C-alpha positions as MATLAB code, in Angstrom:
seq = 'XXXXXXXXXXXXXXXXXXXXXXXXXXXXXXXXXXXXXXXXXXXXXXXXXXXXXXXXXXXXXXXXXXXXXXXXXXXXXXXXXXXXXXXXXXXXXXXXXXXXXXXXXXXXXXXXXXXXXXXXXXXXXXXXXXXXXXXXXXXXXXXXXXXXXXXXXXXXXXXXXXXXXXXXXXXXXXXXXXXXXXXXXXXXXXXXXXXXXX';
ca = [
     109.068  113.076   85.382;
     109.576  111.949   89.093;
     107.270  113.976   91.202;
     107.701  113.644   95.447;
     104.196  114.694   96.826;
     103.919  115.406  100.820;
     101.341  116.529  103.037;
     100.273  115.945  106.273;
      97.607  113.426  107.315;
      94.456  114.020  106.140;
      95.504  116.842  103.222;
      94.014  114.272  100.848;
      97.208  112.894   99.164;
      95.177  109.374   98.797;
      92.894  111.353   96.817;
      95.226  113.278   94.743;
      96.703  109.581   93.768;
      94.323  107.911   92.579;
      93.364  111.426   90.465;
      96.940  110.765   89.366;
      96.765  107.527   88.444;
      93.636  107.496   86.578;
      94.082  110.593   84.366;
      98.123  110.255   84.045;
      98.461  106.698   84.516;
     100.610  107.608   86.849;
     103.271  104.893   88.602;
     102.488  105.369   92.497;
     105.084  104.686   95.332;
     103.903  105.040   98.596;
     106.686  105.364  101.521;
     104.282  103.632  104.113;
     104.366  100.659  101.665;
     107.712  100.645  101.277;
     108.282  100.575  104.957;
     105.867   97.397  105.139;
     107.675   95.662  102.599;
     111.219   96.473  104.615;
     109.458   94.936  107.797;
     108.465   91.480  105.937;
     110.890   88.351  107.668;
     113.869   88.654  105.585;
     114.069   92.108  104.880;
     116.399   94.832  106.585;
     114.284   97.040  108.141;
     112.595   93.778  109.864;
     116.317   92.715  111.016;
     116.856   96.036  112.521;
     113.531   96.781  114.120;
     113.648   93.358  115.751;
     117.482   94.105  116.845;
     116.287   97.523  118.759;
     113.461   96.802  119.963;
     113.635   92.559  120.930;
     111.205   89.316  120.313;
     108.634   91.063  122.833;
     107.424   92.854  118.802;
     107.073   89.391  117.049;
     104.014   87.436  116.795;
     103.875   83.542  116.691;
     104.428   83.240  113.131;
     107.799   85.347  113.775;
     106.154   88.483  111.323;
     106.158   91.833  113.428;
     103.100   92.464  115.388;
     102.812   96.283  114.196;
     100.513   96.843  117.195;
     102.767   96.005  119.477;
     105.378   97.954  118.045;
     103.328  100.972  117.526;
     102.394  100.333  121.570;
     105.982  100.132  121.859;
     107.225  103.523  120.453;
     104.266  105.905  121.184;
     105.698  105.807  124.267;
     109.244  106.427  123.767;
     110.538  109.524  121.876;
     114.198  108.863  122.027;
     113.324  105.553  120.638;
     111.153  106.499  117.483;
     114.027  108.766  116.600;
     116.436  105.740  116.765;
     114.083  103.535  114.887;
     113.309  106.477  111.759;
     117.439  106.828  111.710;
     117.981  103.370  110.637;
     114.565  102.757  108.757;
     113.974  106.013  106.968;
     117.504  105.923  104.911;
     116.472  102.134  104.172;
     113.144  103.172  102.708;
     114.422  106.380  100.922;
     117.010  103.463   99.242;
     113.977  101.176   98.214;
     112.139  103.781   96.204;
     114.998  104.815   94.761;
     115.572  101.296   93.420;
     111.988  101.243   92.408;
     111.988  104.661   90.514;
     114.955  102.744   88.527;
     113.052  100.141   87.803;
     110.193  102.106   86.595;
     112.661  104.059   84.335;
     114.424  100.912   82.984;
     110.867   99.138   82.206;
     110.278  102.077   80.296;
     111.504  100.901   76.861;
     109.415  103.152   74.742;
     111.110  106.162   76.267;
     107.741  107.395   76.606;
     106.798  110.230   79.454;
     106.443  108.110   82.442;
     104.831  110.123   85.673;
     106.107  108.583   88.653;
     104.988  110.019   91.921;
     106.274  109.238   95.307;
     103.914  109.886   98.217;
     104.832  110.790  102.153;
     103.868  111.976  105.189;
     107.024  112.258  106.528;
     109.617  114.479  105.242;
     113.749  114.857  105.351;
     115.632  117.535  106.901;
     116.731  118.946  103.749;
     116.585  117.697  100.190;
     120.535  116.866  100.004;
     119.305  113.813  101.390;
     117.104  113.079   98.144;
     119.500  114.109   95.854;
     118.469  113.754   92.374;
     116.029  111.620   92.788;
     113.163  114.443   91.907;
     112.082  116.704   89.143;
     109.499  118.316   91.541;
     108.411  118.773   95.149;
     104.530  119.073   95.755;
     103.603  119.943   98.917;
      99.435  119.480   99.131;
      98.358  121.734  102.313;
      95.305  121.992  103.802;
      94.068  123.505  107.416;
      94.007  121.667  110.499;
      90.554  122.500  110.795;
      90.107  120.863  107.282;
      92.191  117.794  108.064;
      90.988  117.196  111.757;
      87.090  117.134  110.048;
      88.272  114.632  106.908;
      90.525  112.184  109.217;
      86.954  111.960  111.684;
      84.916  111.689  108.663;
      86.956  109.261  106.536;
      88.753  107.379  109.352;
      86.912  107.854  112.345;
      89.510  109.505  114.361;
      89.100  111.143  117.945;
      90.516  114.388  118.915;
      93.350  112.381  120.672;
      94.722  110.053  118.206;
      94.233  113.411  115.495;
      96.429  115.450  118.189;
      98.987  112.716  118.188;
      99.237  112.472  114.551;
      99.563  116.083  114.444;
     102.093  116.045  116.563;
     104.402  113.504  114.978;
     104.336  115.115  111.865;
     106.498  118.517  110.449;
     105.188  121.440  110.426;
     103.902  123.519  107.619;
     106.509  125.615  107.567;
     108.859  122.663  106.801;
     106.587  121.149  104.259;
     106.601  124.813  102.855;
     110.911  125.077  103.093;
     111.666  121.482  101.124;
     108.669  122.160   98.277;
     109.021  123.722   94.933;
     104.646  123.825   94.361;
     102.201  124.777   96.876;
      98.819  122.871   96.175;
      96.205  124.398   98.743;
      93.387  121.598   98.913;
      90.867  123.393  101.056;
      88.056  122.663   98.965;
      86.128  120.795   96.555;
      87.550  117.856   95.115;
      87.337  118.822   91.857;
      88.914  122.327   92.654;
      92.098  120.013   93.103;
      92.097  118.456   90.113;
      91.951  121.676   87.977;
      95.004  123.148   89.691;
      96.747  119.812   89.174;
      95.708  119.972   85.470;
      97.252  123.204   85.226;
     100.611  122.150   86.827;
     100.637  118.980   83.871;
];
């Protein structure tokens, strides 16, 4: 079973994870790991974020200074949107590969979990086509979220609000899911309702 879980920041998806992965033994891919791994010297997405956006985003040792780039874009709508068009499909390709992978390593043809974890989301799911058995969206307040990512990650109001901002709203998370976790609560809430859904 090939599960995609989304949410947006701080709806505890790292949490639900690691649950995952310790009670399921669950195979994790993470899209913001992907995405590093495209950006390593070599790779495609580094060839094409170096194309768009120049040298000025390399450090000395030629890797991508993520700072810099991160500078770079927060600035410049028109240019995140160019940089997600040409990155995004990349990364949706990787973890496609790597769900193979998984699959093919399975020689036991035992149940394998796989779960695929992101913040961001596609327009539709004709652009994941297949790839999925299930779409979890995890949802929690703002008010909930804005009080973990200070706790956890020591966020201020202002980089929270810019998160926010960059992210879908509910009502898309709600549109591309086919289960509605509400994580609101107590951790261990969570994992009962997850129990119930395996």
């Amino acid at each position: 079973m090939v599960i995609f879980i989304f949410g947006g920041a701080g709806s505890g998806k790292s949490l639900l994870l690691d649950f995952l992965k310790k009670r399921y033994n669950a195979c994790i891919i993470e899209a913001d790991k992907t995405a590093h791994e495209l950006y390593e010297p070599g790779n495609t997405g580094y060839t094409a974020v170096r194309n768009l956006l120049g040298s000025q985003i390399l450090n000395e040792d030629k890797t991508l200074d993520r700072k810099k780039m991160a500078e770079i874009l927060y600035k410049d709508a028109v240019l995140i949107k160019k940089i997600n068009s040409v990155i995004h499909p990349m990364v949706w390709k990787s973890i496609n590969n790597k769900i193979d992978n998984i699959k093919n390593m399975n020689t036991q043809n035992t149940q394998q979990l796989i779960v695929v974890e992101a913040a961001l989301i596609p327009k539709d799911r004709k652009e994941l086509e297949g790839m999925f058995d299930e779409y979890w969206f995890l949802y929690a307040d703002e008010k909930v979220r804005r009080k973990r990512l200070k706790e956890s990650r020591g966020y201020t109001d202002d980089m929270i609000d810019n998160i926010i901002s960059k992210q879908p709203e509910t009502k898309d998370y709600i549109r591309l899911c086919d289960v509605l976790i509400e994580n609101n609560s107590a951790y261990s809430e969570l994992e009962e309702k997850i129990e119930g859904l395996l």
